[in-house]
């Protein structure tokens, strides 16, 4: 259910890590917003290419905007760029991509739910290490040099300290905000 | 499993995610962000991801910490599936032999 409606992997991984019974709604919703805030930039970048769509079609197309559909769709649209650089997004191309991804996404989740309970004790076979492993690869994908990674390091240290001293899942919010503050201060220093 | 609180949380996630997708289109379509705002926004996903796995770094079990180091090394060289395999495998082996 989460996958069908939300359709954004990174934030779902985070939600599962943070999930308690009962879940802390505000914290999870807040982190979801932060993780997916890259869509803000992506939406802004694709806007010139969907100007000819009706608002209704544009809003539907945006629901299916993920890293993959965005990247391929934008590349395809740019290949038709005219002098003003306003090549239009091909809807059949875009929704074909989106449908393929969406079906795979939901289908693999269904398979996981069936197989999951039969695996046995996940700790003994080291299954919980799959999580940090996935995250580390995702982080590597974002790698843009050591300087850009300074805020991440600050985030990590602050999050570790909060995790050891404050119960609950506040370490994510605290660590993230301190990292962002670092990024803000660092970029300010460069401009001076 | 499907109690009200869980459903509400998932629904609010869906709403918030959709909001990020549409807001960029609505709010930013006619302006360009400052370099500073872009830098901060670009730092967001990495900061969030690393915070979420921070508890793995504070584990008191040496086996877990060594496995984590092995996984980090694997992540810098391999793609996602081999890295998961190395992470899971090393954690299982180290826990088995070191407790």
PDB file of C-alpha atoms in Angstrom:
ATOM      1  CA  UNK A   1       0.000   0.000   0.000  1.00  0.00           C
ATOM      2  CA  UNK A   2       2.785   2.397   0.889  1.00  0.00           C
ATOM      3  CA  UNK A   3       4.495   1.653  -2.411  1.00  0.00           C
ATOM      4  CA  UNK A   4       1.444   2.189  -4.602  1.00  0.00           C
ATOM      5  CA  UNK A   5       0.586   5.561  -3.132  1.00  0.00           C
ATOM      6  CA  UNK A   6       3.930   7.010  -2.285  1.00  0.00           C
ATOM      7  CA  UNK A   7       6.131   5.644  -5.108  1.00  0.00           C
ATOM      8  CA  UNK A   8       9.414   7.011  -3.784  1.00  0.00           C
ATOM      9  CA  UNK A   9      11.883   4.402  -2.582  1.00  0.00           C
ATOM     10  CA  UNK A  10      14.318   6.414  -0.475  1.00  0.00           C
ATOM     11  CA  UNK A  11      11.612   7.797   1.756  1.00  0.00           C
ATOM     12  CA  UNK A  12      10.010   4.363   2.167  1.00  0.00           C
ATOM     13  CA  UNK A  13      13.276   2.873   3.410  1.00  0.00           C
ATOM     14  CA  UNK A  14      13.570   5.688   5.894  1.00  0.00           C
ATOM     15  CA  UNK A  15       9.970   5.249   7.022  1.00  0.00           C
ATOM     16  CA  UNK A  16      10.545   1.556   7.739  1.00  0.00           C
ATOM     17  CA  UNK A  17      13.616   2.345   9.824  1.00  0.00           C
ATOM     18  CA  UNK A  18      11.649   4.922  11.780  1.00  0.00           C
ATOM     19  CA  UNK A  19       8.485   2.857  12.074  1.00  0.00           C
ATOM     20  CA  UNK A  20       7.377   2.277  15.637  1.00  0.00           C
ATOM     21  CA  UNK A  21       4.061   1.114  16.928  1.00  0.00           C
ATOM     22  CA  UNK A  22       2.285   3.447  16.848  1.00  0.00           C
ATOM     23  CA  UNK A  23       4.259   5.395  14.233  1.00  0.00           C
ATOM     24  CA  UNK A  24       5.207   8.986  14.953  1.00  0.00           C
ATOM     25  CA  UNK A  25       3.222  10.516  12.128  1.00  0.00           C
ATOM     26  CA  UNK A  26       4.742  13.980  12.127  1.00  0.00           C
ATOM     27  CA  UNK A  27       8.340  12.779  12.205  1.00  0.00           C
ATOM     28  CA  UNK A  28       7.846  10.352   9.314  1.00  0.00           C
ATOM     29  CA  UNK A  29       5.901  12.854   7.221  1.00  0.00           C
ATOM     30  CA  UNK A  30       8.581  15.472   7.899  1.00  0.00           C
ATOM     31  CA  UNK A  31      11.432  13.188   6.875  1.00  0.00           C
ATOM     32  CA  UNK A  32       9.497  12.121   3.792  1.00  0.00           C
ATOM     33  CA  UNK A  33       9.289  15.737   2.763  1.00  0.00           C
ATOM     34  CA  UNK A  34      13.005  16.306   3.294  1.00  0.00           C
ATOM     35  CA  UNK A  35      14.122  13.218   1.374  1.00  0.00           C
ATOM     36  CA  UNK A  36      11.840  13.910  -1.523  1.00  0.00           C
ATOM     37  CA  UNK A  37      12.595  17.614  -1.599  1.00  0.00           C
ATOM     38  CA  UNK A  38      14.879  16.926  -4.558  1.00  0.00           C
ATOM     39  CA  UNK A  39      11.638  16.646  -6.541  1.00  0.00           C
ATOM     40  CA  UNK A  40      11.313  20.405  -6.043  1.00  0.00           C
ATOM     41  CA  UNK A  41      14.397  20.940  -8.161  1.00  0.00           C
ATOM     42  CA  UNK A  42      13.435  18.241 -10.627  1.00  0.00           C
ATOM     43  CA  UNK A  43       9.950  19.684 -11.110  1.00  0.00           C
ATOM     44  CA  UNK A  44      11.382  23.128 -11.711  1.00  0.00           C
ATOM     45  CA  UNK A  45      13.821  21.756 -14.288  1.00  0.00           C
ATOM     46  CA  UNK A  46      11.202  19.880 -16.280  1.00  0.00           C
ATOM     47  CA  UNK A  47       8.636  22.693 -16.317  1.00  0.00           C
ATOM     48  CA  UNK A  48       9.716  24.299 -19.618  1.00  0.00           C
ATOM     49  CA  UNK A  49       9.236  20.935 -21.297  1.00  0.00           C
ATOM     50  CA  UNK A  50       5.642  20.381 -20.200  1.00  0.00           C
ATOM     51  CA  UNK A  51       4.266  23.838 -20.897  1.00  0.00           C
ATOM     52  CA  UNK A  52       1.964  22.580 -23.644  1.00  0.00           C
ATOM     53  CA  UNK A  53       0.203  20.110 -21.330  1.00  0.00           C
ATOM     54  CA  UNK A  54      -3.108  20.940 -19.694  1.00  0.00           C
ATOM     55  CA  UNK A  55      -2.800  21.446 -15.953  1.00  0.00           C
ATOM     56  CA  UNK A  56      -4.648  18.197 -15.328  1.00  0.00           C
ATOM     57  CA  UNK A  57      -2.288  16.175 -17.503  1.00  0.00           C
ATOM     58  CA  UNK A  58       0.726  17.894 -15.988  1.00  0.00           C
ATOM     59  CA  UNK A  59      -0.389  17.074 -12.455  1.00  0.00           C
ATOM     60  CA  UNK A  60      -0.900  13.429 -13.408  1.00  0.00           C
ATOM     61  CA  UNK A  61       2.483  13.249 -15.095  1.00  0.00           C
ATOM     62  CA  UNK A  62       4.125  14.699 -11.993  1.00  0.00           C
ATOM     63  CA  UNK A  63       2.787  11.879  -9.804  1.00  0.00           C
ATOM     64  CA  UNK A  64       4.955   9.479 -11.791  1.00  0.00           C
ATOM     65  CA  UNK A  65       8.028  11.674 -11.723  1.00  0.00           C
ATOM     66  CA  UNK A  66      10.847   9.646 -10.178  1.00  0.00           C
ATOM     67  CA  UNK A  67      14.581   9.864 -10.790  1.00  0.00           C
ATOM     68  CA  UNK A  68      14.386   7.463 -13.720  1.00  0.00           C
ATOM     69  CA  UNK A  69      11.347   8.830 -15.575  1.00  0.00           C
ATOM     70  CA  UNK A  70      12.586  12.339 -14.986  1.00  0.00           C
ATOM     71  CA  UNK A  71      16.067  11.683 -16.367  1.00  0.00           C
ATOM     72  CA  UNK A  72      14.958   9.722 -19.422  1.00  0.00           C
ATOM     73  CA  UNK A  73      11.965  11.953 -20.146  1.00  0.00           C
ATOM     74  CA  UNK A  74      14.071  15.089 -19.931  1.00  0.00           C
ATOM     75  CA  UNK A  75      16.746  13.648 -22.172  1.00  0.00           C
ATOM     76  CA  UNK A  76      14.124  12.610 -24.718  1.00  0.00           C
ATOM     77  CA  UNK A  77      12.484  16.047 -24.627  1.00  0.00           C
ATOM     78  CA  UNK A  78      15.817  17.825 -25.018  1.00  0.00           C
ATOM     79  CA  UNK A  79      16.570  15.778 -28.121  1.00  0.00           C
ATOM     80  CA  UNK A  80      13.695  17.672 -29.739  1.00  0.00           C
ATOM     81  CA  UNK A  81      14.821  21.070 -28.490  1.00  0.00           C
ATOM     82  CA  UNK A  82      14.218  23.973 -30.820  1.00  0.00           C
ATOM     83  CA  UNK A  83      16.127  27.262 -30.801  1.00  0.00           C
ATOM     84  CA  UNK A  84      14.571  28.282 -27.481  1.00  0.00           C
ATOM     85  CA  UNK A  85      15.380  24.925 -25.906  1.00  0.00           C
ATOM     86  CA  UNK A  86      11.729  24.109 -25.381  1.00  0.00           C
ATOM     87  CA  UNK A  87      11.515  20.572 -26.812  1.00  0.00           C
ATOM     88  CA  UNK A  88       8.331  19.028 -25.472  1.00  0.00           C
ATOM     89  CA  UNK A  89       8.020  15.917 -23.374  1.00  0.00           C
ATOM     90  CA  UNK A  90       6.628  12.937 -25.269  1.00  0.00           C
ATOM     91  CA  UNK A  91       3.675  11.683 -23.241  1.00  0.00           C
ATOM     92  CA  UNK A  92       3.566   8.139 -24.711  1.00  0.00           C
ATOM     93  CA  UNK A  93       7.295   7.778 -24.053  1.00  0.00           C
ATOM     94  CA  UNK A  94       6.989   9.117 -20.526  1.00  0.00           C
ATOM     95  CA  UNK A  95       3.975   7.079 -19.481  1.00  0.00           C
ATOM     96  CA  UNK A  96       5.448   3.940 -21.044  1.00  0.00           C
ATOM     97  CA  UNK A  97       8.492   4.360 -18.811  1.00  0.00           C
ATOM     98  CA  UNK A  98       6.339   5.152 -15.822  1.00  0.00           C
ATOM     99  CA  UNK A  99       4.041   2.157 -16.298  1.00  0.00           C
ATOM    100  CA  UNK A 100       6.965  -0.260 -16.557  1.00  0.00           C
ATOM    101  CA  UNK A 101       8.578   1.107 -13.413  1.00  0.00           C
ATOM    102  CA  UNK A 102       5.354   1.287 -11.454  1.00  0.00           C
ATOM    103  CA  UNK A 103       4.305  -2.301 -12.182  1.00  0.00           C
ATOM    104  CA  UNK A 104       7.759  -3.649 -11.299  1.00  0.00           C
ATOM    105  CA  UNK A 105       7.760  -1.601  -8.121  1.00  0.00           C
ATOM    106  CA  UNK A 106       4.443  -2.841  -6.791  1.00  0.00           C
ATOM    107  CA  UNK A 107       4.928  -6.429  -8.016  1.00  0.00           C
ATOM    108  CA  UNK A 108       8.316  -6.867  -6.305  1.00  0.00           C
ATOM    109  CA  UNK A 109       6.812  -5.551  -3.085  1.00  0.00           C
ATOM    110  CA  UNK A 110       4.034  -8.128  -3.269  1.00  0.00           C
ATOM    111  CA  UNK A 111       6.597 -10.902  -3.777  1.00  0.00           C
ATOM    112  CA  UNK A 112       8.565  -9.614  -0.788  1.00  0.00           C
ATOM    113  CA  UNK A 113       5.501  -9.746   1.481  1.00  0.00           C
ATOM    114  CA  UNK A 114       4.927 -13.377   0.579  1.00  0.00           C
ATOM    115  CA  UNK A 115       8.543 -14.492   0.958  1.00  0.00           C
ATOM    116  CA  UNK A 116       9.464 -12.272   3.918  1.00  0.00           C
ATOM    117  CA  UNK A 117       7.866 -14.236   6.784  1.00  0.00           C
ATOM    118  CA  UNK A 118       9.487 -17.507   5.652  1.00  0.00           C
ATOM    119  CA  UNK A 119      13.065 -16.284   5.881  1.00  0.00           C
ATOM    120  CA  UNK A 120      13.478 -17.000   9.586  1.00  0.00           C
ATOM    121  CA  UNK A 121      15.690 -15.107  12.036  1.00  0.00           C
ATOM    122  CA  UNK A 122      17.004 -12.142  10.051  1.00  0.00           C
ATOM    123  CA  UNK A 123      19.686 -11.262  12.628  1.00  0.00           C
ATOM    124  CA  UNK A 124      21.581 -14.559  12.362  1.00  0.00           C
ATOM    125  CA  UNK A 125      21.966 -14.324   8.599  1.00  0.00           C
ATOM    126  CA  UNK A 126      22.974 -10.661   8.780  1.00  0.00           C
ATOM    127  CA  UNK A 127      19.918  -9.443   6.931  1.00  0.00           C
ATOM    128  CA  UNK A 128      19.746  -6.141   8.785  1.00  0.00           C
ATOM    129  CA  UNK A 129      23.075  -5.179   7.211  1.00  0.00           C
ATOM    130  CA  UNK A 130      21.247  -4.974   3.869  1.00  0.00           C
ATOM    131  CA  UNK A 131      19.853  -1.661   5.023  1.00  0.00           C
ATOM    132  CA  UNK A 132      23.086   0.228   5.645  1.00  0.00           C
ATOM    133  CA  UNK A 133      24.425  -1.410   2.466  1.00  0.00           C
ATOM    134  CA  UNK A 134      21.614  -0.001   0.321  1.00  0.00           C
ATOM    135  CA  UNK A 135      21.961   3.402   1.941  1.00  0.00           C
ATOM    136  CA  UNK A 136      25.716   3.505   1.491  1.00  0.00           C
ATOM    137  CA  UNK A 137      25.354   2.829  -2.227  1.00  0.00           C
ATOM    138  CA  UNK A 138      22.686   5.525  -2.482  1.00  0.00           C
ATOM    139  CA  UNK A 139      25.027   7.936  -0.723  1.00  0.00           C
ATOM    140  CA  UNK A 140      27.836   7.028  -3.097  1.00  0.00           C
ATOM    141  CA  UNK A 141      25.480   7.910  -5.958  1.00  0.00           C
ATOM    142  CA  UNK A 142      25.191  11.401  -4.484  1.00  0.00           C
ATOM    143  CA  UNK A 143      28.954  11.774  -4.061  1.00  0.00           C
ATOM    144  CA  UNK A 144      30.298  15.058  -5.411  1.00  0.00           C
ATOM    145  CA  UNK A 145      33.689  15.283  -3.773  1.00  0.00           C
ATOM    146  CA  UNK A 146      34.958  15.613  -0.226  1.00  0.00           C
ATOM    147  CA  UNK A 147      33.883  19.206   0.257  1.00  0.00           C
ATOM    148  CA  UNK A 148      30.250  18.427  -0.509  1.00  0.00           C
ATOM    149  CA  UNK A 149      30.453  15.566   1.980  1.00  0.00           C
ATOM    150  CA  UNK A 150      31.360  17.705   5.003  1.00  0.00           C
ATOM    151  CA  UNK A 151      27.677  18.307   5.906  1.00  0.00           C
ATOM    152  CA  UNK A 152      27.087  14.542   5.725  1.00  0.00           C
ATOM    153  CA  UNK A 153      29.889  13.917   8.199  1.00  0.00           C
ATOM    154  CA  UNK A 154      28.467  16.498  10.591  1.00  0.00           C
ATOM    155  CA  UNK A 155      25.056  14.883  10.203  1.00  0.00           C
ATOM    156  CA  UNK A 156      26.475  11.463  10.988  1.00  0.00           C
ATOM    157  CA  UNK A 157      28.324  12.567  14.101  1.00  0.00           C
ATOM    158  CA  UNK A 158      25.389  14.566  15.477  1.00  0.00           C
ATOM    159  CA  UNK A 159      22.976  11.728  14.706  1.00  0.00           C
ATOM    160  CA  UNK A 160      25.205   9.214  16.525  1.00  0.00           C
ATOM    161  CA  UNK A 161      25.428  11.447  19.583  1.00  0.00           C
ATOM    162  CA  UNK A 162      21.666  12.026  19.667  1.00  0.00           C
ATOM    163  CA  UNK A 163      20.984   8.337  19.125  1.00  0.00           C
ATOM    164  CA  UNK A 164      23.124   7.423  22.133  1.00  0.00           C
ATOM    165  CA  UNK A 165      21.673  10.085  24.403  1.00  0.00           C
ATOM    166  CA  UNK A 166      18.017  10.615  23.422  1.00  0.00           C
ATOM    167  CA  UNK A 167      15.495   7.773  23.131  1.00  0.00           C
ATOM    168  CA  UNK A 168      13.300   7.540  20.042  1.00  0.00           C
ATOM    169  CA  UNK A 169      14.022   8.449  16.446  1.00  0.00           C
ATOM    170  CA  UNK A 170      14.862  12.124  16.842  1.00  0.00           C
ATOM    171  CA  UNK A 171      18.434  11.522  15.760  1.00  0.00           C
ATOM    172  CA  UNK A 172      17.347  11.658  12.110  1.00  0.00           C
ATOM    173  CA  UNK A 173      15.744  15.077  12.372  1.00  0.00           C
ATOM    174  CA  UNK A 174      18.548  16.474  14.550  1.00  0.00           C
ATOM    175  CA  UNK A 175      21.347  15.084  12.414  1.00  0.00           C
ATOM    176  CA  UNK A 176      19.781  16.237   9.168  1.00  0.00           C
ATOM    177  CA  UNK A 177      19.154  19.769  10.369  1.00  0.00           C
ATOM    178  CA  UNK A 178      22.703  20.156  11.689  1.00  0.00           C
ATOM    179  CA  UNK A 179      24.044  18.906   8.347  1.00  0.00           C
ATOM    180  CA  UNK A 180      21.922  21.413   6.457  1.00  0.00           C
ATOM    181  CA  UNK A 181      23.052  24.198   8.748  1.00  0.00           C
ATOM    182  CA  UNK A 182      26.636  23.208   7.960  1.00  0.00           C
ATOM    183  CA  UNK A 183      25.923  23.284   4.217  1.00  0.00           C
ATOM    184  CA  UNK A 184      24.334  26.702   4.600  1.00  0.00           C
ATOM    185  CA  UNK A 185      27.237  28.143   6.553  1.00  0.00           C
ATOM    186  CA  UNK A 186      29.854  26.626   4.232  1.00  0.00           C
ATOM    187  CA  UNK A 187      28.222  27.978   1.077  1.00  0.00           C
ATOM    188  CA  UNK A 188      27.928  31.403   2.705  1.00  0.00           C
ATOM    189  CA  UNK A 189      31.631  31.493   3.388  1.00  0.00           C
ATOM    190  CA  UNK A 190      32.424  30.734  -0.238  1.00  0.00           C
ATOM    191  CA  UNK A 191      30.435  33.666  -1.527  1.00  0.00           C
ATOM    192  CA  UNK A 192      32.173  36.209   0.678  1.00  0.00           C
TER     193      UNK A 192
ATOM    194  CA  UNK B   1      -1.702  -4.351  10.799  1.00  0.00           C
ATOM    195  CA  UNK B   2      -4.039  -1.948   9.050  1.00  0.00           C
ATOM    196  CA  UNK B   3      -5.012   0.249  11.964  1.00  0.00           C
ATOM    197  CA  UNK B   4      -5.960   3.881  11.603  1.00  0.00           C
ATOM    198  CA  UNK B   5      -2.634   5.284  12.729  1.00  0.00           C
ATOM    199  CA  UNK B   6      -0.662   3.257  10.184  1.00  0.00           C
ATOM    200  CA  UNK B   7      -3.017   4.163   7.361  1.00  0.00           C
ATOM    201  CA  UNK B   8      -2.886   7.822   8.329  1.00  0.00           C
ATOM    202  CA  UNK B   9       0.899   7.792   8.355  1.00  0.00           C
ATOM    203  CA  UNK B  10       1.111   6.196   4.914  1.00  0.00           C
ATOM    204  CA  UNK B  11      -1.468   8.599   3.528  1.00  0.00           C
ATOM    205  CA  UNK B  12       0.385  11.593   4.891  1.00  0.00           C
ATOM    206  CA  UNK B  13       3.615  10.266   3.364  1.00  0.00           C
ATOM    207  CA  UNK B  14       1.885   9.932   0.008  1.00  0.00           C
ATOM    208  CA  UNK B  15       0.463  13.422   0.271  1.00  0.00           C
ATOM    209  CA  UNK B  16       3.782  14.956   1.267  1.00  0.00           C
ATOM    210  CA  UNK B  17       5.641  13.145  -1.509  1.00  0.00           C
ATOM    211  CA  UNK B  18       3.175  14.298  -4.106  1.00  0.00           C
ATOM    212  CA  UNK B  19       3.484  17.790  -2.690  1.00  0.00           C
ATOM    213  CA  UNK B  20       7.245  17.807  -3.337  1.00  0.00           C
ATOM    214  CA  UNK B  21       6.600  16.737  -6.923  1.00  0.00           C
ATOM    215  CA  UNK B  22       3.993  19.388  -7.634  1.00  0.00           C
ATOM    216  CA  UNK B  23       5.441  22.254  -5.578  1.00  0.00           C
ATOM    217  CA  UNK B  24       8.586  22.453  -7.679  1.00  0.00           C
ATOM    218  CA  UNK B  25       6.407  22.792 -10.741  1.00  0.00           C
ATOM    219  CA  UNK B  26       4.145  25.434  -9.218  1.00  0.00           C
ATOM    220  CA  UNK B  27       6.476  27.500  -7.111  1.00  0.00           C
ATOM    221  CA  UNK B  28       9.759  27.414  -8.943  1.00  0.00           C
ATOM    222  CA  UNK B  29       8.717  27.514 -12.557  1.00  0.00           C
ATOM    223  CA  UNK B  30       9.314  31.206 -13.029  1.00  0.00           C
ATOM    224  CA  UNK B  31      12.386  31.803 -10.948  1.00  0.00           C
ATOM    225  CA  UNK B  32      15.887  30.551 -10.435  1.00  0.00           C
ATOM    226  CA  UNK B  33      17.178  29.576  -7.029  1.00  0.00           C
ATOM    227  CA  UNK B  34      20.213  31.244  -5.527  1.00  0.00           C
ATOM    228  CA  UNK B  35      23.420  29.237  -5.556  1.00  0.00           C
ATOM    229  CA  UNK B  36      23.248  28.984  -1.803  1.00  0.00           C
ATOM    230  CA  UNK B  37      19.732  27.554  -1.753  1.00  0.00           C
ATOM    231  CA  UNK B  38      20.712  25.023  -4.424  1.00  0.00           C
ATOM    232  CA  UNK B  39      23.746  23.893  -2.416  1.00  0.00           C
ATOM    233  CA  UNK B  40      21.667  23.385   0.696  1.00  0.00           C
ATOM    234  CA  UNK B  41      18.927  21.526  -1.181  1.00  0.00           C
ATOM    235  CA  UNK B  42      21.513  19.287  -2.796  1.00  0.00           C
ATOM    236  CA  UNK B  43      22.908  18.365   0.606  1.00  0.00           C
ATOM    237  CA  UNK B  44      19.514  17.243   1.909  1.00  0.00           C
ATOM    238  CA  UNK B  45      19.261  13.643   0.623  1.00  0.00           C
ATOM    239  CA  UNK B  46      22.778  12.691   1.731  1.00  0.00           C
ATOM    240  CA  UNK B  47      22.288  14.133   5.217  1.00  0.00           C
ATOM    241  CA  UNK B  48      19.015  12.287   5.676  1.00  0.00           C
ATOM    242  CA  UNK B  49      20.360   8.967   4.418  1.00  0.00           C
ATOM    243  CA  UNK B  50      23.445   9.008   6.600  1.00  0.00           C
ATOM    244  CA  UNK B  51      21.440   9.959   9.697  1.00  0.00           C
ATOM    245  CA  UNK B  52      19.057   7.064   9.226  1.00  0.00           C
ATOM    246  CA  UNK B  53      21.879   4.523   9.335  1.00  0.00           C
ATOM    247  CA  UNK B  54      23.699   6.309  12.178  1.00  0.00           C
ATOM    248  CA  UNK B  55      22.582   3.685  14.754  1.00  0.00           C
ATOM    249  CA  UNK B  56      24.629   1.094  12.857  1.00  0.00           C
ATOM    250  CA  UNK B  57      27.737   3.158  13.674  1.00  0.00           C
ATOM    251  CA  UNK B  58      26.970   3.163  17.410  1.00  0.00           C
ATOM    252  CA  UNK B  59      26.585  -0.597  17.769  1.00  0.00           C
ATOM    253  CA  UNK B  60      28.399  -2.024  20.811  1.00  0.00           C
ATOM    254  CA  UNK B  61      29.122  -5.328  19.015  1.00  0.00           C
ATOM    255  CA  UNK B  62      32.591  -5.377  17.395  1.00  0.00           C
ATOM    256  CA  UNK B  63      31.315  -7.863  14.799  1.00  0.00           C
ATOM    257  CA  UNK B  64      28.746  -5.323  13.619  1.00  0.00           C
ATOM    258  CA  UNK B  65      31.290  -2.508  13.362  1.00  0.00           C
ATOM    259  CA  UNK B  66      33.738  -4.592  11.339  1.00  0.00           C
ATOM    260  CA  UNK B  67      30.943  -5.749   9.057  1.00  0.00           C
ATOM    261  CA  UNK B  68      29.927  -2.127   8.594  1.00  0.00           C
ATOM    262  CA  UNK B  69      33.480  -1.159   7.626  1.00  0.00           C
ATOM    263  CA  UNK B  70      33.564  -4.010   5.102  1.00  0.00           C
ATOM    264  CA  UNK B  71      30.209  -2.860   3.717  1.00  0.00           C
ATOM    265  CA  UNK B  72      31.410   0.740   3.343  1.00  0.00           C
ATOM    266  CA  UNK B  73      34.445  -0.480   1.430  1.00  0.00           C
ATOM    267  CA  UNK B  74      32.197  -2.607  -0.788  1.00  0.00           C
ATOM    268  CA  UNK B  75      29.848   0.325  -1.404  1.00  0.00           C
ATOM    269  CA  UNK B  76      32.666   2.461  -2.788  1.00  0.00           C
ATOM    270  CA  UNK B  77      33.515  -0.141  -5.421  1.00  0.00           C
ATOM    271  CA  UNK B  78      30.461  -2.244  -6.205  1.00  0.00           C
ATOM    272  CA  UNK B  79      26.912  -1.633  -7.382  1.00  0.00           C
ATOM    273  CA  UNK B  80      23.891  -2.096  -5.180  1.00  0.00           C
ATOM    274  CA  UNK B  81      23.227  -5.858  -5.256  1.00  0.00           C
ATOM    275  CA  UNK B  82      26.813  -7.064  -4.731  1.00  0.00           C
ATOM    276  CA  UNK B  83      27.188  -4.528  -1.911  1.00  0.00           C
ATOM    277  CA  UNK B  84      24.091  -5.882  -0.170  1.00  0.00           C
ATOM    278  CA  UNK B  85      25.433  -9.421  -0.607  1.00  0.00           C
ATOM    279  CA  UNK B  86      28.819  -8.463   0.868  1.00  0.00           C
ATOM    280  CA  UNK B  87      27.173  -6.589   3.751  1.00  0.00           C
ATOM    281  CA  UNK B  88      24.780  -9.369   4.661  1.00  0.00           C
ATOM    282  CA  UNK B  89      27.412 -12.082   4.192  1.00  0.00           C
ATOM    283  CA  UNK B  90      30.085 -10.366   6.264  1.00  0.00           C
ATOM    284  CA  UNK B  91      27.638  -9.574   9.068  1.00  0.00           C
ATOM    285  CA  UNK B  92      26.467 -13.196   9.199  1.00  0.00           C
ATOM    286  CA  UNK B  93      29.994 -14.612   9.213  1.00  0.00           C
ATOM    287  CA  UNK B  94      31.426 -12.162  11.748  1.00  0.00           C
ATOM    288  CA  UNK B  95      28.480 -12.617  14.119  1.00  0.00           C
ATOM    289  CA  UNK B  96      28.828 -16.365  13.822  1.00  0.00           C
ATOM    290  CA  UNK B  97      32.521 -16.391  14.714  1.00  0.00           C
ATOM    291  CA  UNK B  98      32.775 -13.385  17.069  1.00  0.00           C
ATOM    292  CA  UNK B  99      29.360 -13.481  18.724  1.00  0.00           C
TER     293      UNK B  99
END
